[in-house]
């Protein structure tokens, strides 16, 4: 079932090491079929060079396996919570990519300091708080999803305008209209995390991008008047 | 038309990811035929691994498409303004290469701190100011070109002696006698941006290159008494 | 003899340059056959691209060559001391990987600042002290092993829960249940060394990972209730 | 003539981009035949991917071309001065490798902070002073060689024990018993330059390597009692 989606999600997973975002098996990409309410995700801990499209696991929105002989990613419940809460999301990616993870460990939002950021994220990428002992005991992976939802709600952020988050002490999650665009958003997030770190090191007073330029770059690529691409 | 130039510009565009200057489609190279007053540029948002020489778009000096089925790069008007104003330029490159972009985000000129710099740039590479709301409204891409012209005029810089610029909060543009040399100037700019950042981090008092060494290195490679190469 | 183990150790050695952990011949991996009390290690100073499985040298727990025509790694006695003292160890790796070596040169423990660390190391990776002149004279390589043992004893660390160490002014050693897992632990150690350095640079007050999250990540991958993987 | 040496020097030149030490044509390796008093060097400004063994240029110790249709490297006279003054040197390499060049731009000696350094360099790698206007006018490339000689004399350094130098504002030169070992010394210098920069950034008080460990590591690889390798 969902052969086409499995192929898409398989390719998105292969793109993670190709873009230098993951070492070994430290990442996962998923994609959803909204009509059926099922999503497809990488199996847990399987080497990328042994992975096949048919190893992808089909899961429902409560995180139960519907089809597949392998265990799904240990982060499956985080994906499930996000898909269930945000109807707009078509694909999700989790990695421990170096530079985004550095910001997560620093516990800081990634500010919008350049147009590379503005082309993809309409404002700062937030850093969600540490999970508490109680949340961990209740169910670490699902609660990770709830903390993301809490963060976007508290800050009144649009999930598609800011398609990524850092979890303090952990690493980033990104999403998009499908698995492929979620991967691209992970690439962008890691790159701007690197750029911003060194820009502030070079000039501690390096400013955030002025609002008019942020608007211009985001809106020439996104929204009804976008004119980037074909 | 312009088949030879299309091939040249196509190769220059492929060199951008090859040299690690661009991810995905975040860059563009162009080259001009001065006799015809037409330039050739990469289409907007097309994957490098799907790009063909014939996808290159032919554009006039006002940025109007003369030939080609695809939309030209969204930065086409910046290229057009520069080609129109500076007769000496034969090729232009725009990337968001990591280290040059870091300096752009820091809002700082890249000083001439070593001979790697002096072999290509005869002095600091300037950082142009942010565009204003008014300029953005008037036409972001053309105004980006005008701000570059303003910067070179105010500082009395020779466009071929300093074949590159940073745009604050955005990224670099470089140019040269053709698209290939514009690519090389982007490689050099990114490398010296990296070197200078860490040289100043290692020694906050790291000096700029003394004028006699700057002169020697620039002039042994450029100008009538150059003796580098074949 | 030990053909299967030689093949395993050979592959583990090849994985070191593949993962960017070693340049030239600056690293070595070994694996042990506990029943026979013999271990297999890379020969000293042989280029990786000329290395063959049969070049692996078989050594006893006092570091004497049992089989092999080449000299074993100059660090063989360090491996022997560790295998002899810690029955739990099945494989050992030594590299001068960039970021772990930077922490060794800084003389600092690598604190557990993120889940990337907690997935593999159950707490900080210790930095062992410099060897003294007397220890060096007595036998540099064996004494290196003794200083590692001293460090783990003084700090009351479990050798498998913290499968790695830095030697001040030198570089890391890691270990695991076999040579392959020792390589992976080297990859993780280098990556978290890099992340932690820049996380603290970005935010000098970046905290260590709270204990509940450290517990959760370490224990979901290790121990009797682990649920990561297949 | 000197076909075997040309092949060796050609391979050494190819190793420079392979090890990430040079971009484009920014580097050169040479090797000498001491019996004939002639050395072989890369031609100036020729792309590495078009270079052939027979393009190597044969030069005498005054820097005059003896055989070859191409211009030799613009740095040929620096090589000639070093070969003439130091009979012990068999190969020389010049690059603008990133991290060594950063130290050159910072104007600082690279201290011996770890065993990676001590395995190759018996103490700090010195940074030679800027050339003066007078020296540049007299002959930039030959004077570069004289400043290196001055530096080693003033500091009473043995040319083979410390097989490399930085030139302030410029970049490194390394040497060795042949072109191949000169390349390896460039790789080591760049790597320790990187490590030392970040070790001091991580811990501003990171110490230099204690003398006994420096002695041990240098002498187990070099000198009459060396026991590293086969």
mmCIF file of N, CA and C in Angstrom, chain A residues 132-184:
data_model
loop_
_atom_site.group_PDB
_atom_site.id
_atom_site.type_symbol
_atom_site.label_atom_id
_atom_site.label_comp_id
_atom_site.label_asym_id
_atom_site.label_seq_id
_atom_site.Cartn_x
_atom_site.Cartn_y
_atom_site.Cartn_z
ATOM 1 N N UNK A 132 10.121 18.244 30.747
ATOM 2 C CA UNK A 132 10.267 17.997 32.188
ATOM 3 C C UNK A 132 10.300 16.482 32.463
ATOM 4 N N UNK A 133 10.692 16.160 33.691
ATOM 5 C CA UNK A 133 10.690 14.740 34.101
ATOM 6 C C UNK A 133 9.292 14.144 33.925
ATOM 7 N N UNK A 134 8.281 14.911 34.308
ATOM 8 C CA UNK A 134 6.904 14.417 34.205
ATOM 9 C C UNK A 134 6.517 14.117 32.747
ATOM 10 N N UNK A 135 6.874 15.026 31.872
ATOM 11 C CA UNK A 135 6.562 14.815 30.447
ATOM 12 C C UNK A 135 7.297 13.589 29.904
ATOM 13 N N UNK A 136 8.556 13.464 30.286
ATOM 14 C CA UNK A 136 9.327 12.304 29.822
ATOM 15 C C UNK A 136 8.675 11.011 30.287
ATOM 16 N N UNK A 137 8.264 11.003 31.537
ATOM 17 C CA UNK A 137 7.634 9.795 32.073
ATOM 18 C C UNK A 137 6.309 9.486 31.369
ATOM 19 N N UNK A 138 5.598 10.543 30.975
ATOM 20 C CA UNK A 138 4.298 10.363 30.338
ATOM 21 C C UNK A 138 4.448 9.791 28.924
ATOM 22 N N UNK A 139 5.588 10.031 28.305
ATOM 23 C CA UNK A 139 5.784 9.547 26.934
ATOM 24 C C UNK A 139 6.636 10.542 26.172
ATOM 25 N N UNK A 140 7.908 10.295 26.143
ATOM 26 C CA UNK A 140 8.883 11.271 25.643
ATOM 27 C C UNK A 140 8.583 11.748 24.225
ATOM 28 N N UNK A 141 8.307 10.802 23.342
ATOM 29 C CA UNK A 141 8.206 11.169 21.928
ATOM 30 C C UNK A 141 6.924 11.950 21.646
ATOM 31 N N UNK A 142 5.803 11.515 22.205
ATOM 32 C CA UNK A 142 4.560 12.264 21.999
ATOM 33 C C UNK A 142 4.672 13.650 22.638
ATOM 34 N N UNK A 143 5.232 13.706 23.830
ATOM 35 C CA UNK A 143 5.348 14.991 24.528
ATOM 36 C C UNK A 143 6.251 15.971 23.778
ATOM 37 N N UNK A 144 7.226 15.418 23.056
ATOM 38 C CA UNK A 144 8.073 16.271 22.212
ATOM 39 C C UNK A 144 7.201 17.002 21.194
ATOM 40 N N UNK A 145 6.244 16.285 20.633
ATOM 41 C CA UNK A 145 5.308 16.923 19.712
ATOM 42 C C UNK A 145 4.474 17.992 20.408
ATOM 43 N N UNK A 146 4.013 17.688 21.639
ATOM 44 C CA UNK A 146 3.167 18.668 22.349
ATOM 45 C C UNK A 146 3.941 19.939 22.700
ATOM 46 N N UNK A 147 5.221 19.788 23.012
ATOM 47 C CA UNK A 147 6.029 20.973 23.326
ATOM 48 C C UNK A 147 6.214 21.847 22.083
ATOM 49 N N UNK A 148 6.300 21.204 20.929
ATOM 50 C CA UNK A 148 6.398 21.977 19.678
ATOM 51 C C UNK A 148 5.095 22.766 19.473
ATOM 52 N N UNK A 149 3.969 22.093 19.661
ATOM 53 C CA UNK A 149 2.673 22.757 19.502
ATOM 54 C C UNK A 149 2.541 23.922 20.483
ATOM 55 N N UNK A 150 2.930 23.684 21.742
ATOM 56 C CA UNK A 150 2.906 24.734 22.772
ATOM 57 C C UNK A 150 3.727 25.954 22.334
ATOM 58 N N UNK A 151 4.899 25.682 21.798
ATOM 59 C CA UNK A 151 5.813 26.761 21.394
ATOM 60 C C UNK A 151 5.212 27.609 20.273
ATOM 61 N N UNK A 152 4.628 26.941 19.282
ATOM 62 C CA UNK A 152 4.053 27.688 18.160
ATOM 63 C C UNK A 152 2.801 28.461 18.584
ATOM 64 N N UNK A 153 2.095 27.896 19.547
ATOM 65 C CA UNK A 153 0.893 28.567 20.032
ATOM 66 C C UNK A 153 1.263 29.805 20.854
ATOM 67 N N UNK A 154 2.150 29.613 21.814
ATOM 68 C CA UNK A 154 2.576 30.722 22.675
ATOM 69 C C UNK A 154 3.124 31.900 21.881
ATOM 70 N N UNK A 155 3.823 31.571 20.802
ATOM 71 C CA UNK A 155 4.442 32.645 20.016
ATOM 72 C C UNK A 155 3.582 33.076 18.841
ATOM 73 N N UNK A 156 2.439 32.441 18.719
ATOM 74 C CA UNK A 156 1.502 32.783 17.648
ATOM 75 C C UNK A 156 2.160 32.701 16.269
ATOM 76 N N UNK A 157 2.828 31.585 16.036
ATOM 77 C CA UNK A 157 3.512 31.392 14.753
ATOM 78 C C UNK A 157 2.684 30.503 13.833
ATOM 79 N N UNK A 158 2.753 30.796 12.536
ATOM 80 C CA UNK A 158 2.104 29.982 11.517
ATOM 81 C C UNK A 158 3.031 28.830 11.155
ATOM 82 N N UNK A 159 2.523 27.627 11.225
ATOM 83 C CA UNK A 159 3.347 26.426 11.076
ATOM 84 C C UNK A 159 3.998 26.318 9.699
ATOM 85 N N UNK A 160 3.366 26.869 8.678
ATOM 86 C CA UNK A 160 3.972 26.791 7.342
ATOM 87 C C UNK A 160 4.893 27.976 7.045
ATOM 88 N N UNK A 161 4.654 29.087 7.724
ATOM 89 C CA UNK A 161 5.544 30.236 7.520
ATOM 90 C C UNK A 161 6.884 30.041 8.235
ATOM 91 N N UNK A 162 6.833 29.298 9.318
ATOM 92 C CA UNK A 162 8.076 28.977 10.050
ATOM 93 C C UNK A 162 8.165 27.451 10.145
ATOM 94 N N UNK A 163 8.609 26.806 9.063
ATOM 95 C CA UNK A 163 8.511 25.339 8.989
ATOM 96 C C UNK A 163 9.667 24.615 9.675
ATOM 97 N N UNK A 164 9.929 24.971 10.926
ATOM 98 C CA UNK A 164 10.983 24.272 11.656
ATOM 99 C C UNK A 164 11.040 24.742 13.089
ATOM 100 N N UNK A 165 11.689 23.934 13.922
ATOM 101 C CA UNK A 165 11.796 24.237 15.343
ATOM 102 C C UNK A 165 13.054 23.561 15.869
ATOM 103 N N UNK A 166 13.607 24.117 16.948
ATOM 104 C CA UNK A 166 14.675 23.421 17.676
ATOM 105 C C UNK A 166 14.099 22.945 18.998
ATOM 106 N N UNK A 167 14.554 21.800 19.458
ATOM 107 C CA UNK A 167 14.193 21.333 20.795
ATOM 108 C C UNK A 167 15.419 21.459 21.672
ATOM 109 N N UNK A 168 15.309 22.223 22.757
ATOM 110 C CA UNK A 168 16.511 22.504 23.545
ATOM 111 C C UNK A 168 17.217 21.227 24.007
ATOM 112 N N UNK A 169 18.528 21.229 23.818
ATOM 113 C CA UNK A 169 19.339 20.082 24.217
ATOM 114 C C UNK A 169 19.215 18.901 23.283
ATOM 115 N N UNK A 170 18.365 19.027 22.297
ATOM 116 C CA UNK A 170 18.137 17.914 21.393
ATOM 117 C C UNK A 170 18.557 18.312 19.958
ATOM 118 N N UNK A 171 17.644 18.717 19.133
ATOM 119 C CA UNK A 171 17.965 18.880 17.714
ATOM 120 C C UNK A 171 16.750 19.466 16.999
ATOM 121 N N UNK A 172 16.854 19.703 15.682
ATOM 122 C CA UNK A 172 15.726 20.289 14.950
ATOM 123 C C UNK A 172 14.704 19.268 14.440
ATOM 124 N N UNK A 173 13.506 19.742 14.264
ATOM 125 C CA UNK A 173 12.487 19.134 13.404
ATOM 126 C C UNK A 173 12.135 20.184 12.349
ATOM 127 N N UNK A 174 11.905 19.735 11.115
ATOM 128 C CA UNK A 174 11.376 20.646 10.088
ATOM 129 C C UNK A 174 10.220 19.928 9.398
ATOM 130 N N UNK A 175 9.431 20.684 8.660
ATOM 131 C CA UNK A 175 8.313 20.094 7.932
ATOM 132 C C UNK A 175 8.062 20.906 6.670
ATOM 133 N N UNK A 176 7.063 20.474 5.900
ATOM 134 C CA UNK A 176 6.762 21.164 4.648
ATOM 135 C C UNK A 176 5.563 20.520 3.994
ATOM 136 N N UNK A 177 5.314 20.904 2.735
ATOM 137 C CA UNK A 177 4.137 20.364 2.062
ATOM 138 C C UNK A 177 4.302 18.873 1.739
ATOM 139 N N UNK A 178 5.567 18.408 1.685
ATOM 140 C CA UNK A 178 5.835 16.981 1.505
ATOM 141 C C UNK A 178 7.213 16.676 2.100
ATOM 142 N N UNK A 179 7.605 15.398 2.045
ATOM 143 C CA UNK A 179 8.871 14.991 2.665
ATOM 144 C C UNK A 179 10.056 15.713 2.026
ATOM 145 N N UNK A 180 10.001 15.878 0.714
ATOM 146 C CA UNK A 180 11.105 16.525 -0.003
ATOM 147 C C UNK A 180 11.306 17.971 0.455
ATOM 148 N N UNK A 181 10.229 18.699 0.596
ATOM 149 C CA UNK A 181 10.397 20.098 1.018
ATOM 150 C C UNK A 181 10.788 20.175 2.493
ATOM 151 N N UNK A 182 10.381 19.187 3.285
ATOM 152 C CA UNK A 182 10.826 19.145 4.688
ATOM 153 C C UNK A 182 12.349 18.949 4.749
ATOM 154 N N UNK A 183 12.876 18.127 3.831
ATOM 155 C CA UNK A 183 14.343 17.944 3.766
ATOM 156 C C UNK A 183 15.009 19.272 3.420
ATOM 157 N N UNK A 184 14.492 19.953 2.413
ATOM 158 C CA UNK A 184 15.096 21.229 2.022
ATOM 159 C C UNK A 184 15.069 22.216 3.186
#
